[in-house]
Amino acid sequence: EKGTYPHYMLKEMDEQPTVIRKIIQAYEGDNGELTIDTAILQALQAADRLYIIAAGTSYHAGLIGKQYFEKMTGIPVEVHISSEFGYNIPLLSEKPLFIFITQSGETADSRQVLVKIKELGYPTLTVTNVPGSTLSREADYTLLLHAGPEIAVASTKAYVAQVAVLALTAYVTAQASGKGLEFDLKQELAIAANGIQTMIDSKDVLEDIAEDYLKIARNAFFIGRNVDFYVSLEGALKLKEISYIQAEGFAGGELKHGTIALIEEGTPVFALVTQEAVALNIRGNVKEVVARGAYPCIIAMAGLEEAGDRLVIPHVHELLTPLVSVVPMQLISYYAALHRRCDVDKPRNLAKSVTVE
Ligand code: M6R
C-alpha cells in the first residue's frame, strides 16, 4: 500500500535506508558477523569464474557486483545482458558459477539463460527479491534481497538491495577464503544507509535540480568513470524510463570519441565524482563538455568536492558509493517526470516484469 504517498516510486525510494538495515539483519549470524548459507559459500569458493546474467537495472547492479567480487575475492567475473547471452554463449571457464540477478525472479530473458545453463549442468544462484519466484525455484541456490514488494515499474530500492547483497556476498566469500579485508562491511553499510537518508532528506534540492536542468531538456548525459560510469548507466535508464527524456550514460573518457558531437548549448550533463583515483580525470571530461556549451551538474562525494559543484553527497566507503550516488539520480528522474506530468509508477510501453522474450 502506498498510504499517503502520491506514488509507489517515492515510497520505495524513501524505504531505501530501511532496506539496507534489513539486509544487515537478515544476513547477520549468531555471532553478529555477516554470513551467507554454507552451500552458497562453497559454490562461490569452488568457482573459477562467476557469470552474472541480468537485464536492465539488475544488469547495472551486476556491473557493480563484478567490482566487488574481483576486488574482494579475486575471482574473475563476467557480466552479461541475458537476452544476448543465451543466443551467443561465450567460451566458458572450467568451473563457472552462474549468478542471475532479478528483482522479480520472472524475467523471461534471464530465465531462458537459466534453462540453457541447467541443461549444460553448471551450478546456478539466483539473487532475487521474490521468494518462490520462477528463477528462484529453478536455480540451485537463492539469495534474497529483503527489499519488500517493489510496485513502481522503475526499480529503485531493489537496485540498492542488489548492490548491498552483492557487496555482502563478496565480502563473506573473501573472508571465508582468508583474504585480508581492511574494513568492517557491516559498519560501512550502516554508514551508507545514513548517507542514503541524507539524500532522501534533500528532496527540495533535487527537485530544484530537476527543474533547473530538465524542465525543457530534449536530452541529457550522465557521465562517470569506474563505478560512477555504471551508476551513470542506471541514472540514464531511470530518467528515460519515467520522464521520456532521451538520456545516455557514458564513460567520461569515451565521450570525446564521438558522442561529444551531441553536446549543444545548454545540454545537461550530470557528472559523478565519487572515486578519488579518477576524480581529476572526470573533472577534465566535464571541462571538455563545458567548452562545447554543456550545462554541467557535478555531483561529488564529500572530500572530493570543489567550488561550483551542484550537489555534495555524504562520504562513504569507496566501494559503496553506488548505494548513495544512485539516490540523487532516482530523485532527479522522479521530479523531472512529475514536472512533465508523466505517469511515474506506470510509464508507457513498460511492464513491471518482462515475461516475454
Ligand atoms: O525483475 P528483473 O530485475 O529481472 O527486471 C529486469 C528489468 O526489466 C528491470 O530492471 C527494468 O530495467 C526496470 N524497469 C528498470 O527500472
Short mmCIF file of C-alpha atoms and ligand atoms in Angstrom, two decimals:
data_model
loop_
_atom_site.label_atom_id
_atom_site.label_comp_id
_atom_site.label_asym_id
_atom_site.label_seq_id
_atom_site.Cartn_x
_atom_site.Cartn_y
_atom_site.Cartn_z
CA GLU A 1 0.00 0.00 0.00
CA LYS A 2 1.32 3.42 -0.82
CA GLY A 3 -0.54 5.09 2.10
CA THR A 4 -0.16 8.85 1.98
CA TYR A 5 2.47 8.73 -0.77
CA PRO A 6 1.45 10.08 -4.19
CA HIS A 7 3.47 7.36 -5.91
CA TYR A 8 4.91 3.96 -5.11
CA MET A 9 8.22 5.10 -6.55
CA LEU A 10 8.54 7.87 -3.95
CA LYS A 11 7.63 5.47 -1.14
CA GLU A 12 10.09 2.87 -2.39
CA MET A 13 12.93 5.41 -2.65
CA ASP A 14 12.17 6.51 0.93
CA GLU A 15 12.40 2.91 2.12
CA GLN A 16 15.99 2.51 0.92
CA PRO A 17 17.80 3.18 4.23
CA THR A 18 15.50 0.68 5.96
CA VAL A 19 16.15 -1.87 3.22
CA ILE A 20 19.91 -1.67 3.85
CA ARG A 21 19.35 -2.12 7.59
CA LYS A 22 17.04 -5.08 6.98
CA ILE A 23 19.67 -6.73 4.78
CA ILE A 24 22.28 -6.33 7.54
CA GLN A 25 19.87 -8.02 9.99
CA ALA A 26 18.85 -10.76 7.60
CA TYR A 27 22.44 -11.75 6.88
CA GLU A 28 23.72 -11.47 10.46
CA GLY A 29 24.84 -14.75 12.03
CA ASP A 30 24.53 -15.68 15.72
CA ASN A 31 27.90 -14.08 16.44
CA GLY A 32 26.76 -10.79 14.89
CA GLU A 33 29.02 -11.22 11.83
CA LEU A 34 27.67 -11.13 8.28
CA THR A 35 27.18 -14.59 6.84
CA ILE A 36 25.59 -16.48 3.95
CA ASP A 37 24.37 -20.04 3.59
CA THR A 38 27.28 -22.51 3.69
CA ALA A 39 26.26 -24.30 0.49
CA ILE A 40 26.26 -20.97 -1.40
CA LEU A 41 29.61 -20.03 0.08
CA GLN A 42 31.07 -23.36 -1.04
CA ALA A 43 29.67 -22.93 -4.54
CA LEU A 44 31.28 -19.47 -4.75
CA GLN A 45 34.61 -20.72 -3.45
CA ALA A 46 34.59 -23.66 -5.87
CA ALA A 47 34.09 -21.42 -8.92
CA ASP A 48 36.96 -20.32 -11.10
CA ARG A 49 34.79 -17.63 -12.71
CA LEU A 50 31.43 -16.04 -12.00
CA TYR A 51 28.98 -15.24 -14.79
CA ILE A 52 26.46 -12.60 -13.79
CA ILE A 53 23.37 -12.63 -16.01
CA ALA A 54 20.71 -9.91 -15.79
CA ALA A 55 18.63 -7.29 -17.58
CA GLY A 56 18.04 -3.55 -17.18
CA THR A 57 18.64 -2.15 -13.72
CA SER A 58 19.64 -5.58 -12.44
CA TYR A 59 22.36 -5.67 -15.11
CA HIS A 60 23.62 -2.33 -13.85
CA ALA A 61 23.78 -3.75 -10.31
CA GLY A 62 25.68 -6.72 -11.76
CA LEU A 63 28.36 -4.39 -13.16
CA ILE A 64 28.93 -3.10 -9.63
CA GLY A 65 28.89 -6.68 -8.33
CA LYS A 66 31.76 -7.58 -10.65
CA GLN A 67 33.88 -4.90 -8.97
CA TYR A 68 33.05 -6.32 -5.56
CA PHE A 69 33.91 -9.91 -6.39
CA GLU A 70 37.06 -9.08 -8.28
CA LYS A 71 38.37 -6.57 -5.74
CA MET A 72 37.46 -8.51 -2.60
CA THR A 73 37.72 -12.19 -3.59
CA GLY A 74 40.00 -12.19 -6.62
CA ILE A 75 37.53 -14.41 -8.54
CA PRO A 76 37.19 -13.18 -12.15
CA VAL A 77 33.67 -12.13 -13.16
CA GLU A 78 31.87 -11.57 -16.43
CA VAL A 79 28.61 -9.63 -16.57
CA HIS A 80 26.21 -10.29 -19.42
CA ILE A 81 22.87 -8.99 -20.66
CA SER A 82 20.58 -12.01 -20.50
CA SER A 83 18.88 -11.50 -23.90
CA GLU A 84 22.32 -11.59 -25.55
CA PHE A 85 23.99 -14.32 -23.56
CA GLY A 86 21.57 -17.17 -24.25
CA TYR A 87 21.88 -16.89 -28.02
CA ASN A 88 25.60 -16.27 -28.15
CA ILE A 89 27.14 -18.17 -25.27
CA PRO A 90 30.81 -17.19 -24.92
CA LEU A 91 33.62 -19.63 -24.15
CA LEU A 92 33.12 -20.70 -20.55
CA SER A 93 35.69 -21.42 -17.87
CA GLU A 94 36.07 -24.91 -16.39
CA LYS A 95 34.17 -24.28 -13.18
CA PRO A 96 31.73 -21.47 -13.76
CA LEU A 97 29.04 -20.38 -11.30
CA PHE A 98 26.09 -18.54 -12.85
CA ILE A 99 24.52 -15.73 -10.85
CA PHE A 100 21.13 -14.47 -12.03
CA ILE A 101 20.20 -11.07 -10.68
CA THR A 102 16.49 -10.39 -10.99
CA GLN A 103 14.21 -8.34 -8.79
CA SER A 104 11.08 -10.14 -9.90
CA GLY A 105 12.57 -13.58 -10.50
CA GLU A 106 10.29 -13.77 -13.55
CA THR A 107 12.23 -12.10 -16.37
CA ALA A 108 11.92 -14.34 -19.42
CA ASP A 109 15.23 -13.22 -20.96
CA SER A 110 17.06 -14.30 -17.82
CA ARG A 111 15.07 -17.49 -17.44
CA GLN A 112 15.95 -18.72 -20.93
CA VAL A 113 19.62 -18.49 -19.95
CA LEU A 114 18.98 -20.36 -16.70
CA VAL A 115 17.26 -23.17 -18.60
CA LYS A 116 20.17 -23.48 -21.03
CA ILE A 117 22.79 -23.37 -18.27
CA LYS A 118 20.97 -26.06 -16.30
CA GLU A 119 20.98 -28.26 -19.40
CA LEU A 120 24.75 -27.79 -19.54
CA GLY A 121 24.89 -28.93 -15.90
CA TYR A 122 26.52 -25.85 -14.33
CA PRO A 123 25.62 -24.56 -10.84
CA THR A 124 23.24 -21.59 -10.60
CA LEU A 125 22.41 -18.96 -7.99
CA THR A 126 19.51 -16.52 -8.20
CA VAL A 127 19.63 -13.19 -6.38
CA THR A 128 16.02 -12.05 -6.19
CA ASN A 129 13.51 -10.05 -4.21
CA VAL A 130 10.72 -12.59 -4.62
CA PRO A 131 10.91 -15.86 -2.68
CA GLY A 132 9.37 -18.70 -4.65
CA SER A 133 9.69 -16.85 -7.97
CA THR A 134 10.43 -18.89 -11.11
CA LEU A 135 14.16 -18.16 -11.22
CA SER A 136 14.44 -18.83 -7.51
CA ARG A 137 12.69 -22.20 -7.79
CA GLU A 138 14.67 -23.27 -10.80
CA ALA A 139 18.16 -22.32 -9.62
CA ASP A 140 20.27 -24.42 -7.26
CA TYR A 141 20.59 -21.60 -4.74
CA THR A 142 18.84 -18.34 -3.85
CA LEU A 143 19.92 -15.17 -2.07
CA LEU A 144 17.06 -12.86 -1.12
CA LEU A 145 17.11 -9.07 -1.37
CA HIS A 146 14.71 -8.40 1.54
CA ALA A 147 13.58 -5.15 -0.09
CA GLY A 148 9.84 -5.80 0.32
CA PRO A 149 7.46 -5.67 -2.66
CA GLU A 150 8.53 -3.22 -5.37
CA ILE A 151 5.47 -1.98 -7.23
CA ALA A 152 6.70 1.01 -9.28
CA VAL A 153 7.94 -0.05 -12.70
CA ALA A 154 11.15 1.93 -12.14
CA SER A 155 13.35 -0.15 -9.90
CA THR A 156 14.89 1.80 -7.01
CA LYS A 157 15.04 0.00 -3.69
CA ALA A 158 15.71 -3.34 -5.40
CA TYR A 159 18.80 -1.84 -7.04
CA VAL A 160 20.31 -0.69 -3.75
CA ALA A 161 19.39 -4.06 -2.23
CA GLN A 162 21.12 -5.87 -5.11
CA VAL A 163 24.25 -3.76 -4.71
CA ALA A 164 24.27 -4.33 -0.92
CA VAL A 165 23.69 -8.09 -1.18
CA LEU A 166 26.41 -8.44 -3.82
CA ALA A 167 28.83 -6.47 -1.62
CA LEU A 168 27.96 -8.65 1.33
CA THR A 169 28.28 -11.90 -0.63
CA ALA A 170 31.68 -10.91 -2.00
CA TYR A 171 32.83 -9.78 1.46
CA VAL A 172 31.75 -13.01 3.19
CA THR A 173 33.35 -15.10 0.44
CA ALA A 174 36.59 -13.14 0.72
CA GLN A 175 36.65 -13.55 4.49
CA ALA A 176 36.00 -17.28 4.25
CA SER A 177 38.87 -17.57 1.78
CA GLY A 178 41.23 -15.79 4.19
CA LYS A 179 41.56 -12.61 2.14
CA GLY A 180 42.52 -9.78 4.45
CA LEU A 181 39.88 -7.06 4.19
CA GLU A 182 40.65 -3.87 6.00
CA PHE A 183 37.13 -2.70 6.64
CA ASP A 184 34.04 -3.78 8.51
CA LEU A 185 31.32 -4.08 5.87
CA LYS A 186 28.51 -4.12 8.42
CA GLN A 187 29.62 -0.78 9.75
CA GLU A 188 30.19 0.65 6.27
CA LEU A 189 26.72 -0.45 5.13
CA ALA A 190 25.22 1.27 8.18
CA ILE A 191 27.09 4.46 7.25
CA ALA A 192 25.82 4.12 3.66
CA ALA A 193 22.24 3.75 4.95
CA ASN A 194 22.66 7.07 6.74
CA GLY A 195 24.12 8.58 3.57
CA ILE A 196 21.07 7.44 1.60
CA GLN A 197 18.86 9.05 4.24
CA THR A 198 20.70 12.36 3.85
CA MET A 199 19.99 12.26 0.10
CA ILE A 200 16.34 11.43 0.69
CA ASP A 201 16.14 14.38 3.07
CA SER A 202 17.49 16.60 0.26
CA LYS A 203 14.37 16.27 -1.92
CA ASP A 204 13.92 20.04 -2.21
CA VAL A 205 17.41 20.47 -3.62
CA LEU A 206 16.94 17.54 -6.02
CA GLU A 207 13.59 18.87 -7.19
CA ASP A 208 15.27 22.21 -7.91
CA ILE A 209 17.98 20.45 -9.91
CA ALA A 210 15.34 18.59 -11.94
CA GLU A 211 13.54 21.86 -12.63
CA ASP A 212 16.70 23.73 -13.48
CA TYR A 213 18.31 21.13 -15.76
CA LEU A 214 15.49 19.05 -17.20
CA LYS A 215 12.34 21.15 -17.47
CA ILE A 216 12.79 21.83 -21.16
CA ALA A 217 15.65 19.46 -21.98
CA ARG A 218 15.33 17.18 -25.01
CA ASN A 219 18.23 15.03 -23.95
CA ALA A 220 20.71 14.58 -21.12
CA PHE A 221 24.01 12.86 -20.45
CA PHE A 222 25.26 11.08 -17.38
CA ILE A 223 28.97 10.59 -17.12
CA GLY A 224 31.35 8.95 -14.69
CA ARG A 225 34.38 6.72 -14.56
CA ASN A 226 34.85 3.36 -12.87
CA VAL A 227 31.75 2.57 -10.74
CA ASP A 228 30.46 6.08 -11.41
CA PHE A 229 30.12 5.03 -15.06
CA TYR A 230 27.88 2.13 -14.04
CA VAL A 231 25.76 4.40 -11.85
CA SER A 232 25.55 6.80 -14.81
CA LEU A 233 24.04 4.00 -16.90
CA GLU A 234 21.45 3.48 -14.19
CA GLY A 235 20.77 7.23 -13.85
CA ALA A 236 20.18 7.49 -17.60
CA LEU A 237 17.87 4.47 -17.64
CA LYS A 238 15.82 5.86 -14.76
CA LEU A 239 15.41 9.22 -16.48
CA LYS A 240 14.47 7.70 -19.87
CA GLU A 241 12.05 5.22 -18.41
CA ILE A 242 9.87 7.61 -16.43
CA SER A 243 10.35 11.07 -18.00
CA TYR A 244 10.87 10.03 -21.66
CA ILE A 245 13.81 12.41 -21.94
CA GLN A 246 16.43 10.81 -24.13
CA ALA A 247 19.39 10.10 -21.88
CA GLU A 248 22.71 8.35 -22.24
CA GLY A 249 25.09 7.07 -19.59
CA PHE A 250 28.68 7.30 -20.71
CA ALA A 251 32.19 6.59 -19.55
CA GLY A 252 33.65 10.08 -19.10
CA GLY A 253 36.73 9.40 -21.19
CA GLU A 254 34.79 7.86 -24.07
CA LEU A 255 32.64 10.90 -24.92
CA LYS A 256 35.37 12.57 -26.93
CA HIS A 257 35.48 9.53 -29.21
CA GLY A 258 32.26 10.53 -30.92
CA THR A 259 29.34 11.23 -28.63
CA ILE A 260 30.62 14.67 -27.68
CA ALA A 261 29.28 15.74 -31.10
CA LEU A 262 25.82 15.70 -29.50
CA ILE A 263 26.66 18.35 -26.91
CA GLU A 264 24.97 21.64 -27.71
CA GLU A 265 24.49 24.92 -25.90
CA GLY A 266 22.68 24.05 -22.66
CA THR A 267 22.77 20.24 -22.93
CA PRO A 268 22.51 18.91 -19.36
CA VAL A 269 25.46 16.73 -18.33
CA PHE A 270 25.32 15.07 -14.93
CA ALA A 271 28.78 14.05 -13.76
CA LEU A 272 29.51 11.81 -10.79
CA VAL A 273 32.72 12.28 -8.83
CA THR A 274 32.98 9.67 -6.06
CA GLN A 275 36.20 7.85 -6.93
CA GLU A 276 39.38 9.55 -5.80
CA ALA A 277 41.60 7.70 -8.28
CA VAL A 278 39.74 9.18 -11.27
CA ALA A 279 38.37 12.41 -9.79
CA LEU A 280 40.73 14.62 -11.78
CA ASN A 281 40.08 12.68 -14.99
CA ILE A 282 36.31 13.06 -14.79
CA ARG A 283 36.65 16.75 -13.95
CA GLY A 284 38.76 17.04 -17.10
CA ASN A 285 35.95 15.38 -19.07
CA VAL A 286 33.48 17.88 -17.62
CA LYS A 287 35.69 20.73 -18.85
CA GLU A 288 35.63 19.20 -22.34
CA VAL A 289 31.83 19.24 -22.48
CA VAL A 290 31.56 22.67 -20.88
CA ALA A 291 33.85 24.00 -23.62
CA ARG A 292 31.17 22.78 -26.10
CA GLY A 293 28.34 24.54 -24.26
CA ALA A 294 27.11 21.82 -21.87
CA TYR A 295 25.31 22.75 -18.68
CA PRO A 296 27.13 20.62 -16.08
CA CYS A 297 25.68 19.29 -12.85
CA ILE A 298 28.57 17.89 -10.83
CA ILE A 299 27.60 15.54 -8.02
CA ALA A 300 30.66 14.90 -5.88
CA MET A 301 31.31 12.93 -2.75
CA ALA A 302 32.33 14.86 0.36
CA GLY A 303 36.11 15.06 0.43
CA LEU A 304 36.31 15.30 -3.37
CA GLU A 305 34.07 18.34 -3.84
CA GLU A 306 35.13 21.63 -5.40
CA ALA A 307 33.59 25.07 -5.57
CA GLY A 308 30.84 25.13 -8.17
CA ASP A 309 29.73 21.51 -7.68
CA ARG A 310 25.94 21.32 -7.62
CA LEU A 311 25.50 18.61 -5.01
CA VAL A 312 27.73 17.02 -2.38
CA ILE A 313 26.84 13.51 -1.28
CA PRO A 314 27.92 12.14 2.09
CA HIS A 315 31.24 10.34 2.33
CA VAL A 316 31.01 6.54 2.36
CA HIS A 317 33.48 3.70 1.73
CA GLU A 318 34.70 3.98 -1.85
CA LEU A 319 33.26 0.57 -2.80
CA LEU A 320 29.81 1.54 -1.51
CA THR A 321 29.39 4.91 -3.26
CA PRO A 322 26.83 3.49 -5.75
CA LEU A 323 24.38 2.95 -2.88
CA VAL A 324 24.34 6.68 -2.19
CA SER A 325 25.12 8.23 -5.59
CA VAL A 326 22.21 6.47 -7.28
CA VAL A 327 19.67 8.14 -4.97
CA PRO A 328 20.02 11.68 -6.39
CA MET A 329 19.75 10.13 -9.89
CA GLN A 330 16.48 8.44 -8.88
CA LEU A 331 15.00 11.55 -7.26
CA ILE A 332 16.05 13.89 -10.08
CA SER A 333 14.38 11.49 -12.55
CA TYR A 334 11.27 11.32 -10.39
CA TYR A 335 10.88 15.10 -10.24
CA ALA A 336 11.68 15.50 -13.94
CA ALA A 337 8.87 13.04 -14.70
CA LEU A 338 6.47 14.78 -12.32
CA HIS A 339 7.18 18.18 -13.86
CA ARG A 340 6.35 16.68 -17.26
CA ARG A 341 3.17 15.14 -15.88
CA CYS A 342 4.26 11.62 -16.71
CA ASP A 343 2.72 8.56 -15.13
CA VAL A 344 5.63 7.91 -12.77
CA ASP A 345 4.62 4.48 -11.48
CA LYS A 346 3.41 3.10 -14.80
CA PRO A 347 5.43 4.56 -17.64
CA ARG A 348 4.21 3.99 -21.17
CA ASN A 349 5.17 0.82 -23.04
CA LEU A 350 6.55 -0.88 -19.91
CA ALA A 351 5.53 -3.66 -17.54
CA LYS A 352 6.95 -4.36 -14.08
CA SER A 353 8.19 -7.76 -15.07
CA VAL A 354 9.01 -8.59 -18.63
CA THR A 355 7.77 -12.15 -19.02
CA VAL A 356 8.23 -12.41 -22.77
CA GLU A 357 11.49 -12.81 -24.61
O1 M6R B 1 12.87 -8.25 -12.40
P1 M6R B 1 14.19 -8.02 -13.10
O2 M6R B 1 15.23 -7.46 -12.17
O3 M6R B 1 14.71 -9.24 -13.78
O4 M6R B 1 13.89 -6.94 -14.18
C1 M6R B 1 14.88 -6.54 -15.10
C2 M6R B 1 14.48 -5.29 -15.83
O5 M6R B 1 13.32 -5.49 -16.60
C3 M6R B 1 14.25 -4.11 -14.88
O6 M6R B 1 15.35 -3.88 -14.04
C4 M6R B 1 13.92 -2.82 -15.65
O7 M6R B 1 15.06 -2.40 -16.33
C5 M6R B 1 13.40 -1.76 -14.68
N1 M6R B 1 12.12 -1.29 -15.09
C6 M6R B 1 14.32 -0.59 -14.54
O8 M6R B 1 13.84 0.38 -13.68
#
